mmCIF file of C-alpha atoms in Angstrom:
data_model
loop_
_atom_site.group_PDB
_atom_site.id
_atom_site.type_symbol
_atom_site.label_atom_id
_atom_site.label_comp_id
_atom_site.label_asym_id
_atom_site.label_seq_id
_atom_site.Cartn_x
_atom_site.Cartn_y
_atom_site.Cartn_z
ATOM 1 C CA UNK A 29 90.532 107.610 131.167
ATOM 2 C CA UNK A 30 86.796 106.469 131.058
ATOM 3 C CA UNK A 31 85.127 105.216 127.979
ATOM 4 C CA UNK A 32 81.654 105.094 126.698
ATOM 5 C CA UNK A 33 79.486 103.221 124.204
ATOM 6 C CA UNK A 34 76.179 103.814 122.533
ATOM 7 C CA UNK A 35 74.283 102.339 119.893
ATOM 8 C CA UNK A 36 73.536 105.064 117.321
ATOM 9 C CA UNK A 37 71.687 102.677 115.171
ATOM 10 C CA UNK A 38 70.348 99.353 113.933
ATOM 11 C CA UNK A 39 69.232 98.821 110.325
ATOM 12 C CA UNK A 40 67.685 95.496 108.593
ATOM 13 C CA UNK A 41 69.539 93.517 106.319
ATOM 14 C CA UNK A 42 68.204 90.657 103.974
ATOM 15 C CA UNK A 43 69.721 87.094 104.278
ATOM 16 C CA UNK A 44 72.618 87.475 101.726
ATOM 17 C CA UNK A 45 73.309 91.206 102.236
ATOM 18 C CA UNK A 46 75.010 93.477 105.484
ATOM 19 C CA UNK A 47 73.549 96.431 107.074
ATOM 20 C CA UNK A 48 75.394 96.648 110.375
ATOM 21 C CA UNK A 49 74.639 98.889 113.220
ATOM 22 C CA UNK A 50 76.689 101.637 114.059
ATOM 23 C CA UNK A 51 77.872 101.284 117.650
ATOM 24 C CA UNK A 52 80.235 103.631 119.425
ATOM 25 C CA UNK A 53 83.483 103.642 121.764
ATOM 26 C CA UNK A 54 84.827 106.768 122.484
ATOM 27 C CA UNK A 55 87.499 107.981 125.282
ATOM 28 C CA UNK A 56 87.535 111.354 126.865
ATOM 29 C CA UNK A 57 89.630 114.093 124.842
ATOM 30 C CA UNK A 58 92.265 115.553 126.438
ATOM 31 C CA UNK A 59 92.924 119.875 126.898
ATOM 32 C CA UNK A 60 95.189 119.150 123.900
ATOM 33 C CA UNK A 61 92.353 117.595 121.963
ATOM 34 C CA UNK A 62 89.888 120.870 123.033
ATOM 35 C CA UNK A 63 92.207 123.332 121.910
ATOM 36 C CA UNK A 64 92.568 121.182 117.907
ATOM 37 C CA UNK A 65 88.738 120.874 118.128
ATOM 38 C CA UNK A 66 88.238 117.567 118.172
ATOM 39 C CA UNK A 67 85.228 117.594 120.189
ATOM 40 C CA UNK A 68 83.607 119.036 116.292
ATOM 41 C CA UNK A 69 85.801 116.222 114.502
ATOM 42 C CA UNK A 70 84.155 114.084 117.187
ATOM 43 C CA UNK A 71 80.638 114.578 116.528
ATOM 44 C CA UNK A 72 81.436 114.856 112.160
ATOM 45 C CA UNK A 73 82.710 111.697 112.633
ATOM 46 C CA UNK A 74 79.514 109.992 114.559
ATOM 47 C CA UNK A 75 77.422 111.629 111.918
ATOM 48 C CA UNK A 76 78.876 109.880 109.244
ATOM 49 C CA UNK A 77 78.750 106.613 110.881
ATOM 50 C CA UNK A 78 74.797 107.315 112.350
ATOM 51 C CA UNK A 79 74.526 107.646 108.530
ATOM 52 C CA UNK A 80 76.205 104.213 107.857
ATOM 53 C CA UNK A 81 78.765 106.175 105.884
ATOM 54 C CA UNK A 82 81.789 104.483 108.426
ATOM 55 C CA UNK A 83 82.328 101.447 110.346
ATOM 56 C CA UNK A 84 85.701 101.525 111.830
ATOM 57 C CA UNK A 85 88.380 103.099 114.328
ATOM 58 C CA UNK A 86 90.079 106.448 114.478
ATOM 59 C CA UNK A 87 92.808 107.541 116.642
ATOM 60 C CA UNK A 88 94.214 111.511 116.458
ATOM 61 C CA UNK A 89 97.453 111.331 119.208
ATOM 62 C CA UNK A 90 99.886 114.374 120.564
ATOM 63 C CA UNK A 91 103.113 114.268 121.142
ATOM 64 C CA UNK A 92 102.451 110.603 121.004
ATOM 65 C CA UNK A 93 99.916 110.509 123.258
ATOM 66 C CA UNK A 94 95.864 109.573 121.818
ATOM 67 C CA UNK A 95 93.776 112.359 122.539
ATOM 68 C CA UNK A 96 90.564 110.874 120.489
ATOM 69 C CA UNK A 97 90.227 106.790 120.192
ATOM 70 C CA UNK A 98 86.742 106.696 119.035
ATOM 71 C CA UNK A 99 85.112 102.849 117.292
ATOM 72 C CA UNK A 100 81.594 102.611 115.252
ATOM 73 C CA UNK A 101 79.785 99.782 113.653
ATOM 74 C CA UNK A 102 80.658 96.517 113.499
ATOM 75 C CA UNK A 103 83.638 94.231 112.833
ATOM 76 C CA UNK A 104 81.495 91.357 111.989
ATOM 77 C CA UNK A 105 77.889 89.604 112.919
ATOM 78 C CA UNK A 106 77.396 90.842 116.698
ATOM 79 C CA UNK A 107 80.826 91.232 117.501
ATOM 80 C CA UNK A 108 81.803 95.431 117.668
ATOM 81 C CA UNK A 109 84.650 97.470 116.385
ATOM 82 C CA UNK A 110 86.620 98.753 119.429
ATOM 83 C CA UNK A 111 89.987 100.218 119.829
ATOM 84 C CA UNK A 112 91.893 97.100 119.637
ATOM 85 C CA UNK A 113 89.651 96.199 116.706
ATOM 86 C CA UNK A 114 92.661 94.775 113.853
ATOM 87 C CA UNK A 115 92.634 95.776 109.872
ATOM 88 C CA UNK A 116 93.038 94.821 107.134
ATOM 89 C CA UNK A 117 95.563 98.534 106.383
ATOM 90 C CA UNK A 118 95.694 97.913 102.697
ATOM 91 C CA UNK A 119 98.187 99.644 100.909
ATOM 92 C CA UNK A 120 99.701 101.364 104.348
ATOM 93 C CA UNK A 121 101.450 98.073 104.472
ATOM 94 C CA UNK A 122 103.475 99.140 101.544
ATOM 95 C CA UNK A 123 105.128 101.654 104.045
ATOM 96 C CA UNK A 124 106.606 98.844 105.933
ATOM 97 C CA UNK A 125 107.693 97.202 102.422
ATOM 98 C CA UNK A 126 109.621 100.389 101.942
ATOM 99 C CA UNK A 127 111.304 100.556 105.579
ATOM 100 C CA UNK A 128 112.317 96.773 105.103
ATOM 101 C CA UNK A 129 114.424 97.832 101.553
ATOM 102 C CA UNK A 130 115.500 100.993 103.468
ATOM 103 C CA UNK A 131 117.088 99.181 106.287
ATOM 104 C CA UNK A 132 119.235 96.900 103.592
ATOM 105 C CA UNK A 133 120.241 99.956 101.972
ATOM 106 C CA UNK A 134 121.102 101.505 105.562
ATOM 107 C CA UNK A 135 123.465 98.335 106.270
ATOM 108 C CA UNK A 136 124.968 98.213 102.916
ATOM 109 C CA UNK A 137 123.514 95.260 101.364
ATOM 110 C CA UNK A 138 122.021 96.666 98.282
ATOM 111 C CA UNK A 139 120.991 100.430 96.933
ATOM 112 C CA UNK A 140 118.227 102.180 95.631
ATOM 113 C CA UNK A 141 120.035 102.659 92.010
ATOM 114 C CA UNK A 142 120.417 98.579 91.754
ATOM 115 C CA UNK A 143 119.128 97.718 89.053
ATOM 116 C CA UNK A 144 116.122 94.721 90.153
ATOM 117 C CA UNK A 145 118.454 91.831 87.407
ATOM 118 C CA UNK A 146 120.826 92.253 89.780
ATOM 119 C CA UNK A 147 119.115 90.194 92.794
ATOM 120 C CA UNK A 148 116.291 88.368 90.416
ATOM 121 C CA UNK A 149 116.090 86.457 87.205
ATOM 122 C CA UNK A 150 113.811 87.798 84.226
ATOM 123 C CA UNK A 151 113.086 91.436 84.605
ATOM 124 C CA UNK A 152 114.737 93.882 82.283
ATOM 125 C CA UNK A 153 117.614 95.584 83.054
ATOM 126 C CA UNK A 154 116.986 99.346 83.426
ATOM 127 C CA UNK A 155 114.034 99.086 86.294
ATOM 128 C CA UNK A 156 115.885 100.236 89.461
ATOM 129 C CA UNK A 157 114.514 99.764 92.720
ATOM 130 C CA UNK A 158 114.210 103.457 93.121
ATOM 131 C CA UNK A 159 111.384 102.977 90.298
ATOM 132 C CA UNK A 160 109.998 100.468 92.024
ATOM 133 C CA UNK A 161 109.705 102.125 95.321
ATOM 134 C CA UNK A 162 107.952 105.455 93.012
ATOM 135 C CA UNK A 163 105.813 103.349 91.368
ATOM 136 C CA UNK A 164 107.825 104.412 88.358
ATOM 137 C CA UNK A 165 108.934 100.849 86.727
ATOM 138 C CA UNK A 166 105.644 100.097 84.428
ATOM 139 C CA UNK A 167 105.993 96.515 85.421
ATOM 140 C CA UNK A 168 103.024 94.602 87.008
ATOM 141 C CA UNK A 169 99.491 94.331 85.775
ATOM 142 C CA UNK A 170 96.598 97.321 86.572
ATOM 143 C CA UNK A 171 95.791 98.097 89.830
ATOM 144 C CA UNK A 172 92.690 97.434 89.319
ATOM 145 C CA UNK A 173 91.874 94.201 87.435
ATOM 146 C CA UNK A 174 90.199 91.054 86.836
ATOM 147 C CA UNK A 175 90.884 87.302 86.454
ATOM 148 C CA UNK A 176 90.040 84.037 88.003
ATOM 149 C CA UNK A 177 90.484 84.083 91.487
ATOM 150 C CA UNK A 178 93.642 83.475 93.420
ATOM 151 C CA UNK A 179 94.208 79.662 94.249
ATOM 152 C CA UNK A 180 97.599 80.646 96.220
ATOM 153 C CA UNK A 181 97.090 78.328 99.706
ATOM 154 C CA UNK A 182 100.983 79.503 101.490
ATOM 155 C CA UNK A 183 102.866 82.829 101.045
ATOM 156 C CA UNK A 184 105.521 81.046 99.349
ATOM 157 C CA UNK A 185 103.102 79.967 96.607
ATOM 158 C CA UNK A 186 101.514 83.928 96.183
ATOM 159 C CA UNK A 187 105.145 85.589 96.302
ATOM 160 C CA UNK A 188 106.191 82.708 93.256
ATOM 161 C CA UNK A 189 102.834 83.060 91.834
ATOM 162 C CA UNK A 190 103.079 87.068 91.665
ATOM 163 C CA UNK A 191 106.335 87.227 90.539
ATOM 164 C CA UNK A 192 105.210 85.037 87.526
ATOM 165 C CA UNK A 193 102.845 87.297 86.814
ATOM 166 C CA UNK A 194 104.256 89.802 86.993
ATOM 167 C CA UNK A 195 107.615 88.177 84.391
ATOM 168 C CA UNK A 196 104.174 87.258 81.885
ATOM 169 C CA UNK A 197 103.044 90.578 81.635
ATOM 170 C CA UNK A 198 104.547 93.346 79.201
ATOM 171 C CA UNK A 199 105.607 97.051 80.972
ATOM 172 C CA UNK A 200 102.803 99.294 81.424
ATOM 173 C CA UNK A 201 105.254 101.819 79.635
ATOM 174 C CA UNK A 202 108.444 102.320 78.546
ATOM 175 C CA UNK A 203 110.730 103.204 79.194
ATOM 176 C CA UNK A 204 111.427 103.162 83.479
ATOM 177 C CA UNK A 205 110.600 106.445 85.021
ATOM 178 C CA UNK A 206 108.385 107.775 82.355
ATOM 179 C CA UNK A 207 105.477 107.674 84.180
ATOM 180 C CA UNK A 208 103.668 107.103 87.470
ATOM 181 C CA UNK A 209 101.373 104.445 87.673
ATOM 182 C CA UNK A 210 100.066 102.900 90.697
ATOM 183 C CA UNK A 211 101.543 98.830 91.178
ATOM 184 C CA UNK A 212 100.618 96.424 93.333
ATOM 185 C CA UNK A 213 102.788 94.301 91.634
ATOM 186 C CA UNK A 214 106.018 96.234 91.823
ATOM 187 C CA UNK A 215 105.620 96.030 95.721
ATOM 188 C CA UNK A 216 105.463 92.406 95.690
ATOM 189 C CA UNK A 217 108.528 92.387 93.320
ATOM 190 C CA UNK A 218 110.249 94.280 96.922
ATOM 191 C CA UNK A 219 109.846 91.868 98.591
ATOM 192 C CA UNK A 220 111.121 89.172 96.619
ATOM 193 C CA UNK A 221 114.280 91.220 96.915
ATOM 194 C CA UNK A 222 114.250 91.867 100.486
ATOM 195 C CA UNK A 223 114.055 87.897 101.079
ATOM 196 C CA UNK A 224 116.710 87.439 98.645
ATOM 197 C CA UNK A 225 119.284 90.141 100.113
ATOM 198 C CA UNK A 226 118.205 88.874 103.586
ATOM 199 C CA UNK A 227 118.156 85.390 103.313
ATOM 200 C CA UNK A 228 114.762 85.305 105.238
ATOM 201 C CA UNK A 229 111.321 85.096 103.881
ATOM 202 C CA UNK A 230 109.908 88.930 103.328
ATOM 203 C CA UNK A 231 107.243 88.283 106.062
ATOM 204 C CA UNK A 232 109.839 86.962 108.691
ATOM 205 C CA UNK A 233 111.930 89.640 107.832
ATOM 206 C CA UNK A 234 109.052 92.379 108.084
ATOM 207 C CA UNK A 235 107.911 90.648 111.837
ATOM 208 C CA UNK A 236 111.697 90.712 113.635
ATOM 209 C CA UNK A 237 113.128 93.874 111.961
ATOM 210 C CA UNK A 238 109.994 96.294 111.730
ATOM 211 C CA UNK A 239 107.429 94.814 113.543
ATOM 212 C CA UNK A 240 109.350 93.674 116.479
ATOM 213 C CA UNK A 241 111.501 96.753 116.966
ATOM 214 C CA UNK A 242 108.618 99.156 116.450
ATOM 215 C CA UNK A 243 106.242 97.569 119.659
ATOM 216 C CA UNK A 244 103.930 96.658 117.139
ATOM 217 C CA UNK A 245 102.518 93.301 119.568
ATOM 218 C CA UNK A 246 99.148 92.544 117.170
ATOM 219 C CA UNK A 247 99.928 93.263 113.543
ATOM 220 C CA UNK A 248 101.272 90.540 111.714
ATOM 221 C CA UNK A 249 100.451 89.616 107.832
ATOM 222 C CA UNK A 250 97.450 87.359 108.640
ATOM 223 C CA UNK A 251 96.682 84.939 106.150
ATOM 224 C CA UNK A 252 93.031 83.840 105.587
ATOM 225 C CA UNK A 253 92.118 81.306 107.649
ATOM 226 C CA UNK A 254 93.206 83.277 110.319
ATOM 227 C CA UNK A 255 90.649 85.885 109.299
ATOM 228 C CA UNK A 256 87.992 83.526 109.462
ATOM 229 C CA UNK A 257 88.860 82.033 113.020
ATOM 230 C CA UNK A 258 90.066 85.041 114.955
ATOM 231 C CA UNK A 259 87.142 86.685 116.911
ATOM 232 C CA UNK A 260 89.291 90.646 117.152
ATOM 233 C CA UNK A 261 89.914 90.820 112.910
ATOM 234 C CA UNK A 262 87.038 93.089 111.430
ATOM 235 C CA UNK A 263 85.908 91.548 108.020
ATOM 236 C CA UNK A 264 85.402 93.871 104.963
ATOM 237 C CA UNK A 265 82.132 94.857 104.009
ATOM 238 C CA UNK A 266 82.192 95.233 100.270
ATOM 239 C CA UNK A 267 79.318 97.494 98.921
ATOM 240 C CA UNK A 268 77.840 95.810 95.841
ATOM 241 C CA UNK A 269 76.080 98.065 92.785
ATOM 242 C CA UNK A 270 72.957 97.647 94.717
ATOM 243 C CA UNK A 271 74.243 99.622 97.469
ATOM 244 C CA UNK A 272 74.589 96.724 100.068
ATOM 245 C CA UNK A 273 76.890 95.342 101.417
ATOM 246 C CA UNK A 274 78.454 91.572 102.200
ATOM 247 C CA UNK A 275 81.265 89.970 104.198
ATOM 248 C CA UNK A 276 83.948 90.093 101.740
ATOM 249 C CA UNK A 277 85.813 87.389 103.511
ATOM 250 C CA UNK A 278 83.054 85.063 101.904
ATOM 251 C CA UNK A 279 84.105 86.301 98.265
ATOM 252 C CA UNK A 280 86.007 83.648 96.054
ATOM 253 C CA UNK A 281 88.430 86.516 95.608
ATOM 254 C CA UNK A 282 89.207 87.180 99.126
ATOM 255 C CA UNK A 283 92.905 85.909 98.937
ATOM 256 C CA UNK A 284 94.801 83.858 101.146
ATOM 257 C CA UNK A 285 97.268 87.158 101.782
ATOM 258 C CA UNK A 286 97.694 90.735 99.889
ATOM 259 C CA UNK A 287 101.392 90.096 100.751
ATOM 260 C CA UNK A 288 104.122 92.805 100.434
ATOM 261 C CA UNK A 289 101.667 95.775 99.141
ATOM 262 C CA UNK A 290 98.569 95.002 100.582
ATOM 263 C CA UNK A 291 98.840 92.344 103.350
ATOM 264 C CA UNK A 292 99.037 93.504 106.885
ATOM 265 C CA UNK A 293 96.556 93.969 109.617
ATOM 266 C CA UNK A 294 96.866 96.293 112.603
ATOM 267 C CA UNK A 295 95.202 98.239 115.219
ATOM 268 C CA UNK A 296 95.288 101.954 115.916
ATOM 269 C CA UNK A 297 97.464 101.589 118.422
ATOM 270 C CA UNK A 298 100.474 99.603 116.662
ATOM 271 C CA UNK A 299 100.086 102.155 113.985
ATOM 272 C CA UNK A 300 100.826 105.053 116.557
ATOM 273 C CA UNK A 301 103.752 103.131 118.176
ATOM 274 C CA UNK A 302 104.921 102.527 114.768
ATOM 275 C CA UNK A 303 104.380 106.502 113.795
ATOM 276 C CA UNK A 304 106.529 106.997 117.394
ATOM 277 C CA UNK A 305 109.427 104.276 116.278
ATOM 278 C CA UNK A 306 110.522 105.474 113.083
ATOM 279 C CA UNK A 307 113.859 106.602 115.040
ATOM 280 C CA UNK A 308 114.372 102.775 115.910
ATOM 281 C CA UNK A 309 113.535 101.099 112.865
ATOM 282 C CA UNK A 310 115.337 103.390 110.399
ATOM 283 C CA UNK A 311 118.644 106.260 111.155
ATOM 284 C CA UNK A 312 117.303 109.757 110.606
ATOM 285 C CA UNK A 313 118.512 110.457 107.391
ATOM 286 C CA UNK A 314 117.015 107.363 105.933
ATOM 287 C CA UNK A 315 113.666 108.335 107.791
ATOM 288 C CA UNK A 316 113.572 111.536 105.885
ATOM 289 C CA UNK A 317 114.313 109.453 102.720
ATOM 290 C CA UNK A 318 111.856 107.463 102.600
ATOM 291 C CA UNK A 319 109.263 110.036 103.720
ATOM 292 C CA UNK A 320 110.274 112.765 101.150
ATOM 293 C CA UNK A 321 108.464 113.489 97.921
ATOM 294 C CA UNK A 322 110.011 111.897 94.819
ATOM 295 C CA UNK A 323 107.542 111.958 92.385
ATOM 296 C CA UNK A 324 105.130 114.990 91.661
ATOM 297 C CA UNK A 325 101.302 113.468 91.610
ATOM 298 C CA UNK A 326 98.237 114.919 89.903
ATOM 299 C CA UNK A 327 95.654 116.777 92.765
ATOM 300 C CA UNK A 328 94.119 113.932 94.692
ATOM 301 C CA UNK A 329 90.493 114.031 96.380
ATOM 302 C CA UNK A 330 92.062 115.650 99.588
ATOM 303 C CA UNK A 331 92.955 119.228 99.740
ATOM 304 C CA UNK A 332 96.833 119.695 99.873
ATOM 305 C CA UNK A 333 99.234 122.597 98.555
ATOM 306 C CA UNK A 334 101.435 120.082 97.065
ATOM 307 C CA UNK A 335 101.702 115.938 96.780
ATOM 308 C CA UNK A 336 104.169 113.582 96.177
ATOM 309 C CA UNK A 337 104.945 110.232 95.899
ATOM 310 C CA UNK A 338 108.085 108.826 98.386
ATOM 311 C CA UNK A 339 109.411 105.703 98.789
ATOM 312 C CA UNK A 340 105.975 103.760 99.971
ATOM 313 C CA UNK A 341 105.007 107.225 101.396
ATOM 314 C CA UNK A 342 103.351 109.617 100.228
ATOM 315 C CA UNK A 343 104.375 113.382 101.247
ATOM 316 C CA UNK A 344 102.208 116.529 101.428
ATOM 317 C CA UNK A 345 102.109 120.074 102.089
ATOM 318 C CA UNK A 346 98.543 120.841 103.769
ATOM 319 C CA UNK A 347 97.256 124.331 105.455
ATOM 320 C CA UNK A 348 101.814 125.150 105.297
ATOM 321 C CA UNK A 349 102.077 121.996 107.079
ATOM 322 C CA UNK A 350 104.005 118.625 106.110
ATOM 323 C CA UNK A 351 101.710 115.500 106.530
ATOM 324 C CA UNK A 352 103.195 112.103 104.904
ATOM 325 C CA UNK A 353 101.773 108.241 105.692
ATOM 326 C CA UNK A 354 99.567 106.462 102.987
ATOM 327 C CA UNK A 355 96.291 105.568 102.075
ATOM 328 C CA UNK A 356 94.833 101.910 101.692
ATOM 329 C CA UNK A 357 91.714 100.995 99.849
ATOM 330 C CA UNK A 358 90.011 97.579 98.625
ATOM 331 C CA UNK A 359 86.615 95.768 98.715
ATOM 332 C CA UNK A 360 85.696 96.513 102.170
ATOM 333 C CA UNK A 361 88.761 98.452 102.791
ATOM 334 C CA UNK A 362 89.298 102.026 103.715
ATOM 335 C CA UNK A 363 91.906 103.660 105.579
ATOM 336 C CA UNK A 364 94.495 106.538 106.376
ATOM 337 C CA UNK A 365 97.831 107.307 108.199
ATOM 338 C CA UNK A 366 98.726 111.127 108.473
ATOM 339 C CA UNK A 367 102.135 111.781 110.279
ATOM 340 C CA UNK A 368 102.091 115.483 111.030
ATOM 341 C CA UNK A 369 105.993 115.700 111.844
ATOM 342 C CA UNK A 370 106.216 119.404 112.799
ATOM 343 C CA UNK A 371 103.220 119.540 115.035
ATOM 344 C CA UNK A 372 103.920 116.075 116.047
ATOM 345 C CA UNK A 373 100.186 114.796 115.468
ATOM 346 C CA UNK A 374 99.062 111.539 113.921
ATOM 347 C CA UNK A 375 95.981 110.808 112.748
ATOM 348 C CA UNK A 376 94.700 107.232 111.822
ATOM 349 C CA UNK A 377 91.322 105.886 110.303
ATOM 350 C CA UNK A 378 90.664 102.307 109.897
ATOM 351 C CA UNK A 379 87.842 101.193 107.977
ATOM 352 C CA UNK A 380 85.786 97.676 107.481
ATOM 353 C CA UNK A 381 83.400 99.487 105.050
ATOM 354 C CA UNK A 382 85.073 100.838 101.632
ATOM 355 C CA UNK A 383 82.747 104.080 101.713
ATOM 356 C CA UNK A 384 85.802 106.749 101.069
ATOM 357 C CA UNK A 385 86.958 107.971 104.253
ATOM 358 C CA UNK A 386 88.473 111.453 102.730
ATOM 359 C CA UNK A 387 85.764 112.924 104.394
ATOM 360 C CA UNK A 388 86.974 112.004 107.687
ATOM 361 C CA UNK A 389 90.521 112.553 107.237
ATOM 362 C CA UNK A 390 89.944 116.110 105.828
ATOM 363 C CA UNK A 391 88.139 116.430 108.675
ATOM 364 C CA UNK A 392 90.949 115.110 110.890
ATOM 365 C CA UNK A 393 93.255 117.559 109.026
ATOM 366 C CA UNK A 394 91.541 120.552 109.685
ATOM 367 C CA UNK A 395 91.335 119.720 113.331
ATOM 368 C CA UNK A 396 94.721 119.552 113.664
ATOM 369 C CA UNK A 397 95.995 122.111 111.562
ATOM 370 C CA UNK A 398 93.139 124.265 112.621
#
C-alpha cells in the first residue's frame, strides 16, 4: 500500500484565532473502492477540506478491509492529522455505553425493563433503563446548555457531580416515554449503573470488556491533561461567531472528561475493528438489539427512508439499505460511524473542526450504496 501527502493549503491566522492548513494523507483505493466510486468521494472530500470546510480522518472499509484512509488539516499547531490521528468521537461513545448495559443484561445481572431505583438512590420510579437507553426518560438537563464551567478534576468527582445534577433537576417531561429528547445526562446516569451492577468503575469496565475484547489498542476515555500532553490527540477547533476558529482545549469549559456519553477518543482504525467485533463483544441477538430502531425520529439533515433511535444507535433505512452507528458533535467536534451490515461497508469521519460533516457522509453514502 503506498501513501501520499500534499499540502492543499496554508491560510493566516491572527494571534488568538486558528486557520490551519489543510494537509493530506491518502492510501491507494482498492478495485473494490473503484467499482463504489470512491475515487469521486475522494476528490469531494479534498474539496471540502481545500475549502477549510474539514480537518480530520475518514476511513470507508470492505468486508473489513479499508479501501480509502484519507487525513486533512491539522490536529494541532504544526503537528498533522494522519490515520492514526485520535478523537475526541463525541456522542459515538454512547454506543459503547450501550454495549456495556447490553452485556449485563446478556449475563443476567440486570434488564432493560429495571426500573433505574432499583440500582440507584433518588430517581423516580417509573424511568426504566430501556428509556434511558431511547433517550425517552426526560431526566437530565438540555443538551445544549450553559453554566459555570466544570471544576470536576477525577472521573469519580464528574460521575458524582453529574448524577447530582442530574437528581437537582426536574424531568424534561412527564411522564417516561412520552417523548424523545436528546440526554447527555441520561447516558451518564448508565453508567453509574453499569459500575454499580459490575462492581468496577464504568471506565474500567468499558476498557477490559469492550475495549479490550474488541482490539481497540489506542482508544481509551482520555481525561484532559492527557489531551494537553499527548503529541497523536487532535484538539478541537471551535468556530467562534466571527467565523474563526480556536483550540478549544484552551476554553475554561473544555472538561476534564465527557464521560459515559461523550468521553472517548479513537482512531479510524479502532473504530473499524470495533465495527468488525461486535460478534465478540455482544451474542447476536443482543447485537441486533441494540442496533434496531426503537424510537421513530423526526427527518434529520441526512437523506434516509426511515430513522430510528436504538439503544445508543441509531438505525436507518438509506437508498433500501440498513445503515446504523451514531453521530457525535461538540465545540470542535464532528463525526460519523455508518455500519452498512448487508453490504458489509463501514464508513467513518472524524473531525477536529465542528463544520457539519453531513456533507461528507452523504457523500460516503452514496458511494457505497451507489
Amino acid at each position: 500500500m503506498t501513501t501520499r501527502r500534499s499540502v492543499l493549503g496554508l491560510l493566516g491566522a491572527a494571534p488568538a484565532m486558528v486557520a490551519l492548513p489543510a494537509a493530506a494523507e491518502t492510501t491507494e483505493t482498492t478495485k473494490a473502492a473503484k467499482t463504489k466510486d470512491v475515487r469521486s468521494f475522494e476528490r469531494f472530500l479534498a474539496d471540502q477540506a481545500a475549502q477549510d470546510k474539514f480537518s480530520g480522518t475518514v476511513l470507508l472499509a470492505h468486508r473489513g478491509r479499508p479501501v480509502l484512509v484519507c487525513s486533512h488539516g491539522m490536529a494541532y499547531n504544526s503537528v498533522h492529522n494522519t490515520k492514526d490521528t485520535i478523537f475526541c468521537v463525541a456522542s459515538i461513545s454512547k454506543i459503547f455505553t450501550a454495549v456495556a448495559v447490553a452485556q449485563l443484561a446478556q449475563a443476567g445481572k440486570l434488564a432493560f425493563h429495571d426500573p433505574l431505583s432499583r440500582y440507584l438512590d433518588g430517581f423516580p420510579d417509573k424511568v426504566t433503563l430501556h428509556h434511558l437507553l431511547t433517550h425517552t426518560s426526560g431526566l437530565g438537563r438540555p443538551a445544549l446548555g450553559s453554566g459555570p464551567p466544570p471544576t470536576w478534576q477525577s472521573f469519580d468527582e464528574a460521575m458524582t457531580g453529574t448524577l447530582d445534577l442530574v437528581r437537582a433537576t426536574p424531568p424534561q417531561f412527564t411522564p417516561p416515554g412520552a417523548e424523545h429528547r436528546y440526554s447527555n445526562d441520561g447516558y451518564w446516569v448508565l453508567g453509574a449503573v453499569v459500575a454499580k451492577v459490575s462492581g468496577l468503575s464504568f471506565f474500567d469496565y468499558v476498557r477490559a470488556h469492550v475495549f479490550r475484547p474488541a482490539g481497540m489498542t489506542r482508544t481509551d476515555y482520555y481525561t484532559k491533561p492527557q489531551v494537553l500532553a499527548a503529541k497523536d490527540i487532535a484538539h478541537p477547533y471551535w468556530t467562534q461567531p466571527s467565523g474563526g476558529r480556536v483550540d478549544g482545549t484552551a476554553s475554561p469549559y473544555f472538561p476534564y472528561t465527557n464521560g459515559p456519553a461523550g468521553g472517548v477518543y479513537s482512531t479510524v482504525s479502532d473504530l473499524l475493528a470495533f465495527a468488525r467485533s461486535y460478534g465478540k463483544v455482544l451474542r447476536r441477538p443482543f447485537v441486533d438489539l441494540i442496533t434496531s430502531g426503537k424510537v421513530a425520529l423526526p427527518p434529520a439533515s441526512l437523506p434516509a427512508q426511515t430513522n430510528f433511535y436504538a439503544y445508543g444507535h441509531v438505525d436507518a433505512i438509506v437508498a433500501d439499505q440498513r445503515v446504523f452507528g451514531h453521530s457525535g458533535s461538540g465545540p470542535g467536534m464532528a463525526n460519523r460511524l455508518d455500519v452498512f451490515p448487508s453490504a458489509d461497508w463501514v464508513s467513518i469521519v472524524l473531525s477536529n473542526y465542528d463544520t457539519s460533516v453531513d456533507p461528507i457522509v452523504a457523500a460516503a453514502r452514496e458511494a457505497i450504496t451507489g
